[in-house]
GROMACS .gro file of C-alpha atoms in nm:
model
  364
    1MET     CA    1   0.003  -0.001  -0.001
    2PRO     CA    2   0.130   0.347  -0.080
    3THR     CA    3   0.265   0.541   0.215
    4SER     CA    4   0.158   0.906   0.258
    5LEU     CA    5   0.451   1.149   0.281
    6LYS     CA    6   0.336   1.371   0.564
    7GLY     CA    7   0.572   1.594   0.762
    8HIS     CA    8   0.286   1.634   1.008
    9SER     CA    9  -0.078   1.529   1.010
   10LYS     CA   10  -0.201   1.790   0.762
   11PHE     CA   11   0.102   1.825   0.537
   12ARG     CA   12   0.074   1.767   0.165
   13LEU     CA   13   0.405   1.799  -0.016
   14ARG     CA   14   0.296   1.936  -0.354
   15ASN     CA   15   0.054   2.184  -0.200
   16VAL     CA   16   0.321   2.322   0.032
   17LEU     CA   17   0.567   2.369  -0.251
   18LYS     CA   18   0.300   2.523  -0.470
   19ARG     CA   19   0.221   2.786  -0.209
   20ARG     CA   20   0.587   2.889  -0.203
   21LYS     CA   21   0.644   2.878  -0.580
   22GLY     CA   22   0.843   3.171  -0.709
   23LYS     CA   23   0.971   3.295  -0.375
   24LYS     CA   24   1.343   3.368  -0.370
   25MET     CA   25   1.582   3.146  -0.180
   26SER     CA   26   1.719   3.449   0.005
   27GLU     CA   27   1.388   3.532   0.170
   28ASN     CA   28   1.479   3.419   0.520
   29GLU     CA   29   1.450   3.603   0.845
   30ASN     CA   30   1.588   3.314   1.039
   31LYS     CA   31   1.935   3.402   1.163
   32LYS     CA   32   2.033   3.033   1.188
   33LEU     CA   33   2.185   2.910   0.866
   34LEU     CA   34   2.001   2.625   0.694
   35VAL     CA   35   2.226   2.332   0.590
   36ALA     CA   36   2.120   2.003   0.424
   37ILE     CA   37   2.353   1.708   0.480
   38ASP     CA   38   2.344   1.380   0.293
   39ASP     CA   39   2.547   1.164   0.534
   40GLY     CA   40   2.627   0.854   0.333
   41TYR     CA   41   2.839   0.551   0.398
   42ALA     CA   42   3.089   0.648   0.128
   43GLN     CA   43   3.055   1.027   0.108
   44THR     CA   44   2.913   1.310   0.315
   45LYS     CA   45   2.762   1.588   0.106
   46LEU     CA   46   2.663   1.932   0.226
   47TYR     CA   47   2.438   2.188   0.056
   48GLY     CA   48   2.353   2.497   0.252
   49GLN     CA   49   2.316   2.876   0.274
   50ALA     CA   50   2.602   3.111   0.354
   51GLU     CA   51   2.557   3.430   0.557
   52ASP     CA   52   2.545   3.636   0.236
   53GLY     CA   53   2.266   3.418   0.094
   54SER     CA   54   2.483   3.225  -0.150
   55ILE     CA   55   2.490   2.848  -0.170
   56VAL     CA   56   2.769   2.640  -0.014
   57LYS     CA   57   2.853   2.296  -0.153
   58PHE     CA   58   3.096   2.060   0.015
   59CYS     CA   59   3.170   1.690  -0.041
   60MET     CA   60   3.408   1.461   0.145
   61ARG     CA   61   3.468   1.088   0.167
   62SER     CA   62   3.330   0.935   0.486
   63SER     CA   63   3.676   0.834   0.595
   64VAL     CA   64   3.695   0.811   0.976
   65ARG     CA   65   3.866   0.602   1.244
   66SER     CA   66   3.820   0.583   1.618
   67GLY     CA   67   4.115   0.715   1.815
   68ARG     CA   68   4.372   0.985   1.752
   69TRP     CA   69   4.597   0.914   1.454
   70GLY     CA   70   4.847   1.197   1.484
   71LEU     CA   71   4.778   1.359   1.152
   72GLY     CA   72   4.741   1.709   1.287
   73GLU     CA   73   4.465   1.922   1.427
   74ILE     CA   74   4.152   2.064   1.265
   75SER     CA   75   4.236   2.304   0.980
   76GLY     CA   76   4.048   2.577   0.803
   77SER     CA   77   4.009   2.349   0.505
   78GLY     CA   78   3.856   2.076   0.718
   79SER     CA   79   4.104   1.823   0.571
   80VAL     CA   80   4.192   1.668   0.904
   81GLY     CA   81   3.966   1.665   1.210
   82LEU     CA   82   4.028   1.533   1.560
   83TYR     CA   83   3.709   1.508   1.761
   84ASP     CA   84   3.588   1.384   2.097
   85THR     CA   85   3.250   1.226   2.180
   86ALA     CA   86   3.120   1.155   2.526
   87GLU     CA   87   3.020   0.792   2.471
   88GLU     CA   88   3.297   0.661   2.235
   89GLY     CA   89   3.591   0.887   2.287
   90PRO     CA   90   3.804   1.039   2.008
   91PHE     CA   91   3.779   1.005   1.629
   92THR     CA   92   4.007   1.109   1.343
   93VAL     CA   93   3.850   1.218   1.013
   94SER     CA   94   4.090   1.222   0.721
   95GLU     CA   95   4.123   1.082   0.367
   96ASP     CA   96   4.481   0.991   0.456
   97VAL     CA   97   4.383   0.717   0.699
   98ALA     CA   98   4.234   0.378   0.608
   99SER     CA   99   3.873   0.429   0.711
  100GLU     CA  100   3.687   0.200   0.942
  101ASN     CA  101   3.396   0.017   0.775
  102THR     CA  102   3.091   0.245   0.789
  103GLN     CA  103   2.867  -0.031   0.652
  104PHE     CA  104   2.692  -0.137   0.969
  105ASP     CA  105   2.326  -0.122   1.054
  106GLY     CA  106   2.349   0.143   1.323
  107PHE     CA  107   2.567   0.381   1.129
  108HIS     CA  108   2.309   0.657   1.089
  109LEU     CA  109   2.253   0.664   1.467
  110SER     CA  110   2.616   0.636   1.570
  111ALA     CA  111   2.880   0.864   1.721
  112MET     CA  112   3.087   0.801   1.406
  113ASN     CA  113   2.809   0.940   1.189
  114ARG     CA  114   2.773   1.242   1.418
  115VAL     CA  115   3.145   1.316   1.394
  116LEU     CA  116   3.130   1.301   1.010
  117VAL     CA  117   2.834   1.536   1.005
  118ASN     CA  118   3.017   1.785   1.235
  119HIS     CA  119   3.334   1.757   1.022
  120ALA     CA  120   3.139   1.831   0.708
  121LEU     CA  121   2.997   2.144   0.871
  122VAL     CA  122   3.349   2.257   0.951
  123GLY     CA  123   3.468   2.174   0.601
  124GLY     CA  124   3.177   2.374   0.461
  125GLY     CA  125   3.277   2.682   0.661
  126TYR     CA  126   3.016   2.654   0.935
  127GLY     CA  127   3.253   2.609   1.230
  128GLY     CA  128   3.150   2.836   1.517
  129LYS     CA  129   2.819   2.934   1.345
  130ASP     CA  130   2.455   2.871   1.441
  131VAL     CA  131   2.285   2.620   1.204
  132GLU     CA  132   1.971   2.423   1.155
  133ILE     CA  133   2.028   2.102   0.959
  134ILE     CA  134   1.812   1.867   0.759
  135THR     CA  135   1.941   1.523   0.688
  136GLY     CA  136   1.793   1.192   0.575
  137LEU     CA  137   1.758   0.819   0.624
  138PRO     CA  138   1.760   0.545   0.357
  139VAL     CA  139   1.423   0.411   0.245
  140ALA     CA  140   1.465   0.089   0.452
  141ASP     CA  141   1.534   0.288   0.767
  142TYR     CA  142   1.281   0.564   0.713
  143PHE     CA  143   0.992   0.323   0.659
  144VAL     CA  144   0.897   0.000   0.841
  145ASN     CA  145   0.608  -0.213   0.721
  146GLY     CA  146   0.495   0.068   0.493
  147LEU     CA  147   0.483   0.329   0.770
  148LYS     CA  148   0.726   0.598   0.883
  149ASP     CA  149   0.962   0.459   1.146
  150GLN     CA  150   0.923   0.749   1.387
  151GLU     CA  151   1.135   0.583   1.651
  152LYS     CA  152   1.435   0.570   1.421
  153ILE     CA  153   1.366   0.920   1.285
  154ASP     CA  154   1.358   1.063   1.638
  155ALA     CA  155   1.673   0.863   1.733
  156LYS     CA  156   1.864   1.016   1.444
  157ARG     CA  157   1.758   1.363   1.545
  158VAL     CA  158   1.866   1.307   1.908
  159ASN     CA  159   2.199   1.167   1.799
  160LEU     CA  160   2.289   1.466   1.587
  161LEU     CA  161   2.193   1.708   1.863
  162LYS     CA  162   2.448   1.551   2.099
  163LYS     CA  163   2.769   1.742   2.149
  164VAL     CA  164   3.092   1.682   1.959
  165SER     CA  165   3.404   1.872   2.061
  166VAL     CA  166   3.725   1.953   1.873
  167SER     CA  167   4.056   1.826   2.001
  168GLY     CA  168   4.281   2.131   1.954
  169GLU     CA  169   4.212   2.458   1.776
  170GLY     CA  170   3.889   2.542   1.593
  171SER     CA  171   3.526   2.495   1.676
  172VAL     CA  172   3.230   2.299   1.555
  173ALA     CA  173   2.899   2.449   1.444
  174THR     CA  174   2.624   2.496   1.696
  175ILE     CA  175   2.332   2.276   1.577
  176HIS     CA  176   2.005   2.419   1.704
  177ASP     CA  177   1.760   2.185   1.532
  178VAL     CA  178   1.753   1.877   1.314
  179ARG     CA  179   1.494   1.760   1.062
  180VAL     CA  180   1.505   1.409   0.915
  181GLY     CA  181   1.365   1.317   0.572
  182CYS     CA  182   1.379   1.020   0.338
  183GLN     CA  183   1.687   1.036   0.114
  184ALA     CA  184   1.545   0.899  -0.210
  185VAL     CA  185   1.223   1.107  -0.170
  186ALA     CA  186   1.443   1.415  -0.125
  187ALA     CA  187   1.592   1.338  -0.463
  188TRP     CA  188   1.238   1.335  -0.608
  189VAL     CA  189   1.193   1.692  -0.479
  190ASP     CA  190   1.520   1.791  -0.644
  191TYR     CA  191   1.408   1.629  -0.971
  192ILE     CA  192   1.064   1.789  -0.979
  193TYR     CA  193   1.145   2.142  -0.853
  194ASN     CA  194   1.388   2.418  -0.947
  195ASP     CA  195   1.580   2.618  -0.690
  196ASP     CA  196   1.303   2.876  -0.675
  197LEU     CA  197   1.053   2.592  -0.623
  198THR     CA  198   0.890   2.625  -0.963
  199GLU     CA  199   0.806   2.291  -1.127
  200ARG     CA  200   1.061   2.176  -1.392
  201HIS     CA  201   0.937   1.819  -1.452
  202GLU     CA  202   0.583   1.683  -1.455
  203ALA     CA  203   0.499   1.584  -1.099
  204GLU     CA  204   0.167   1.410  -1.178
  205GLY     CA  205   0.203   1.033  -1.183
  206ALA     CA  206   0.475   0.795  -1.069
  207VAL     CA  207   0.848   0.852  -1.073
  208ALA     CA  208   1.101   0.593  -0.964
  209ILE     CA  209   1.405   0.738  -0.782
  210VAL     CA  210   1.711   0.509  -0.778
  211ASP     CA  211   1.963   0.635  -0.521
  212ILE     CA  212   2.292   0.440  -0.556
  213GLY     CA  213   2.483   0.505  -0.238
  214GLY     CA  214   2.784   0.364  -0.064
  215ARG     CA  215   2.628   0.066   0.110
  216THR     CA  216   2.285   0.037  -0.052
  217THR     CA  217   2.075   0.119  -0.354
  218ASP     CA  218   1.740   0.274  -0.260
  219ILE     CA  219   1.447   0.252  -0.498
  220ALA     CA  220   1.158   0.482  -0.413
  221THR     CA  221   0.847   0.498  -0.627
  222VAL     CA  222   0.687   0.835  -0.561
  223ILE     CA  223   0.331   0.898  -0.671
  224SER     CA  224   0.189   1.250  -0.695
  225GLN     CA  225  -0.174   1.330  -0.774
  226ASP     CA  226  -0.324   1.678  -0.781
  227GLU     CA  227  -0.480   1.778  -0.449
  228GLN     CA  228  -0.376   1.446  -0.295
  229PRO     CA  229  -0.092   1.373  -0.051
  230THR     CA  230   0.226   1.270  -0.230
  231LYS     CA  231   0.290   0.903  -0.158
  232VAL     CA  232   0.557   0.641  -0.171
  233ASP     CA  233   0.436   0.316  -0.327
  234TYR     CA  234   0.601   0.080  -0.080
  235ALA     CA  235   0.529  -0.230  -0.294
  236ARG     CA  236   0.747  -0.078  -0.572
  237SER     CA  237   1.015   0.058  -0.341
  238GLY     CA  238   1.290  -0.087  -0.124
  239THR     CA  239   1.658  -0.111  -0.048
  240ALA     CA  240   1.912  -0.349  -0.199
  241ASN     CA  241   2.243  -0.413  -0.018
  242ILE     CA  242   2.467  -0.319  -0.298
  243GLY     CA  243   2.648   0.012  -0.356
  244VAL     CA  244   2.967   0.192  -0.444
  245LEU     CA  245   3.165   0.050  -0.152
  246ASP     CA  246   3.114  -0.302  -0.289
  247VAL     CA  247   3.296  -0.181  -0.603
  248TYR     CA  248   3.573  -0.034  -0.385
  249LYS     CA  249   3.613  -0.362  -0.194
  250ALA     CA  250   3.635  -0.566  -0.512
  251VAL     CA  251   3.884  -0.322  -0.671
  252GLU     CA  252   4.101  -0.325  -0.360
  253SER     CA  253   4.104  -0.707  -0.366
  254VAL     CA  254   4.195  -0.731  -0.734
  255ILE     CA  255   4.472  -0.471  -0.701
  256SER     CA  256   4.619  -0.658  -0.402
  257ALA     CA  257   4.612  -0.982  -0.603
  258GLU     CA  258   4.753  -0.826  -0.924
  259PHE     CA  259   5.048  -0.657  -0.748
  260LYS     CA  260   5.088  -0.930  -0.483
  261ILE     CA  261   5.061  -0.692  -0.184
  262LYS     CA  262   4.869  -0.699   0.144
  263ASP     CA  263   4.866  -0.327   0.221
  264THR     CA  264   4.564  -0.151   0.371
  265PHE     CA  265   4.475   0.137   0.139
  266ALA     CA  266   4.354   0.481   0.229
  267THR     CA  267   4.007   0.556   0.089
  268LYS     CA  268   4.135   0.815  -0.154
  269VAL     CA  269   4.373   0.563  -0.316
  270ILE     CA  270   4.096   0.319  -0.406
  271ASP     CA  271   3.867   0.607  -0.500
  272ARG     CA  272   4.118   0.724  -0.759
  273ALA     CA  273   4.159   0.366  -0.888
  274VAL     CA  274   3.779   0.335  -0.934
  275ARG     CA  275   3.718   0.679  -1.086
  276GLU     CA  276   4.041   0.727  -1.290
  277GLY     CA  277   4.171   0.374  -1.336
  278VAL     CA  278   4.503   0.468  -1.183
  279VAL     CA  279   4.674   0.353  -0.858
  280ARG     CA  280   5.002   0.492  -0.732
  281LEU     CA  281   5.238   0.224  -0.596
  282TRP     CA  282   5.607   0.237  -0.522
  283GLY     CA  283   5.622   0.601  -0.632
  284LYS     CA  284   5.467   0.565  -0.981
  285ASP     CA  285   5.118   0.560  -1.135
  286ASN     CA  286   4.988   0.224  -1.261
  287ASP     CA  287   4.705   0.186  -1.511
  288VAL     CA  288   4.447  -0.052  -1.358
  289SER     CA  289   4.152   0.040  -1.578
  290LYS     CA  290   4.134  -0.305  -1.731
  291LEU     CA  291   4.095  -0.448  -1.380
  292VAL     CA  292   3.840  -0.191  -1.271
  293GLU     CA  293   3.605  -0.173  -1.573
  294PRO     CA  294   3.475  -0.537  -1.549
  295ILE     CA  295   3.402  -0.483  -1.178
  296ILE     CA  296   3.200  -0.168  -1.250
  297ARG     CA  297   3.005  -0.349  -1.528
  298GLU     CA  298   2.936  -0.646  -1.301
  299HIS     CA  299   2.799  -0.436  -1.019
  300GLU     CA  300   2.600  -0.214  -1.257
  301ALA     CA  301   2.426  -0.528  -1.388
  302LYS     CA  302   2.346  -0.640  -1.032
  303ILE     CA  303   2.188  -0.299  -0.958
  304VAL     CA  304   1.977  -0.309  -1.278
  305ARG     CA  305   1.841  -0.647  -1.172
  306GLU     CA  306   1.750  -0.513  -0.825
  307ILE     CA  307   1.567  -0.221  -0.984
  308GLU     CA  308   1.377  -0.456  -1.218
  309ARG     CA  309   1.270  -0.672  -0.925
  310ARG     CA  310   1.085  -0.371  -0.782
  311ILE     CA  311   0.958  -0.178  -1.083
  312GLY     CA  312   0.986  -0.422  -1.375
  313SER     CA  313   1.073  -0.243  -1.699
  314GLY     CA  314   0.974   0.096  -1.556
  315ALA     CA  315   0.714   0.133  -1.832
  316GLN     CA  316   0.448   0.253  -1.585
  317MET     CA  317   0.669   0.535  -1.462
  318ASN     CA  318   0.703   0.887  -1.593
  319ALA     CA  319   1.076   0.852  -1.539
  320VAL     CA  320   1.334   0.632  -1.374
  321VAL     CA  321   1.574   0.885  -1.219
  322PHE     CA  322   1.928   0.793  -1.102
  323VAL     CA  323   2.102   0.988  -0.825
  324GLY     CA  324   2.370   0.936  -0.561
  325GLY     CA  325   2.745   0.874  -0.571
  326GLY     CA  326   2.684   0.566  -0.779
  327GLY     CA  327   2.508   0.785  -1.039
  328ALA     CA  328   2.844   0.950  -1.101
  329LEU     CA  329   3.023   0.610  -1.109
  330PHE     CA  330   2.771   0.414  -1.319
  331GLN     CA  331   2.731   0.684  -1.584
  332LYS     CA  332   2.555   0.466  -1.842
  333ILE     CA  333   2.312   0.287  -1.613
  334ALA     CA  334   2.018   0.511  -1.708
  335ALA     CA  335   2.039   0.378  -2.065
  336ASN     CA  336   1.900   0.044  -1.941
  337PHE     CA  337   1.553   0.204  -1.924
  338PRO     CA  338   1.382   0.393  -2.214
  339ASN     CA  339   1.270   0.661  -1.966
  340GLY     CA  340   1.593   0.653  -1.767
  341HIS     CA  341   1.728   0.990  -1.658
  342MET     CA  342   2.059   1.071  -1.489
  343ILE     CA  343   2.006   1.386  -1.287
  344ALA     CA  344   2.263   1.661  -1.318
  345ASP     CA  345   2.523   1.651  -1.042
  346PRO     CA  346   2.371   1.328  -0.906
  347GLU     CA  347   2.594   1.314  -0.591
  348PHE     CA  348   2.423   1.626  -0.452
  349ALA     CA  349   2.062   1.535  -0.547
  350ASN     CA  350   1.960   1.422  -0.198
  351ALA     CA  351   2.120   1.722  -0.027
  352ARG     CA  352   1.968   1.965  -0.277
  353GLY     CA  353   1.624   1.808  -0.237
  354LEU     CA  354   1.644   1.817   0.143
  355PHE     CA  355   1.747   2.182   0.125
  356LYS     CA  356   1.458   2.272  -0.112
  357PHE     CA  357   1.206   2.103   0.106
  358ALA     CA  358   1.329   2.260   0.430
  359ARG     CA  359   1.352   2.600   0.257
  360SER     CA  360   0.993   2.574   0.146
  361LEU     CA  361   0.889   2.533   0.511
  362GLN     CA  362   1.093   2.835   0.614
  363LEU     CA  363   0.932   3.047   0.346
  364GLY     CA  364   0.587   2.960   0.468
   0.00000   0.00000   0.00000
């Protein structure tokens, strides 16, 4: 049964956005800066407003380890962060360390996740500033048995409101409030609406959003009918446990076998191998594209099969829209569907959609 997308008991998504259509993004009397954060297993993306009304974009790999790793203190660029949490002690955030595995069920409610969100705020220039954030949960976490999992939504909000402190110089942002949305549905908002909240794609009917993330691929079928609450068709939605990090693991394994080494690689090393087909070993670049390309094709085919299990050929959809970090990696995947569409700048689709939705509420 379709699940109604209600922010509160009387909320109807299309109607709220229609009422705000055409209002400028700078119309905000709230002194707290609004920031949307897509806190994924592989990447953390930030899309928010600056004090002068301009838009801030920031993306980092979700590369974090518990403990202090002696790489330096927090910098203005946000490249290295040393943080303390009350319940789990210190964490180091840096692309120069081999990251701990973020692919565990409680990640979105963890101290590790909270540290990454705070580090993204620092990296985006919000250190020491007052902010309100909106973030998201994957489809499988946001819904349970076709209904919103309010317990998990509330738990994520509580987690992100807990304090994180900096070890050394610098300061974190002061988070005054947290909203939590559904990640793939946020991408639907980004697909349908322009920055000024005018409609750019036909909202009426069904649209399948395919959000290829680090750990999972979320498929959300969103149905919009005039004067009716926008809904998620739960029967044609779901989460598959396959994502970009599966490609990374396979690439790391094949590189280790090819070069007969047992090193643990920093995240940025494997990221370059996946995205550029190059790995630097023993002081020189090595072309590994012939090792990487079959792995990407194999995982792309697996993702297509997972999509087809939920929406078939996609013939009953207005569009099958691809977003997320995997959208940037699997650049040709949309061609598997006649109505497939790769959204522009797919890595930021969730964050942009969350921002647009929260902004529409502010402008009310």
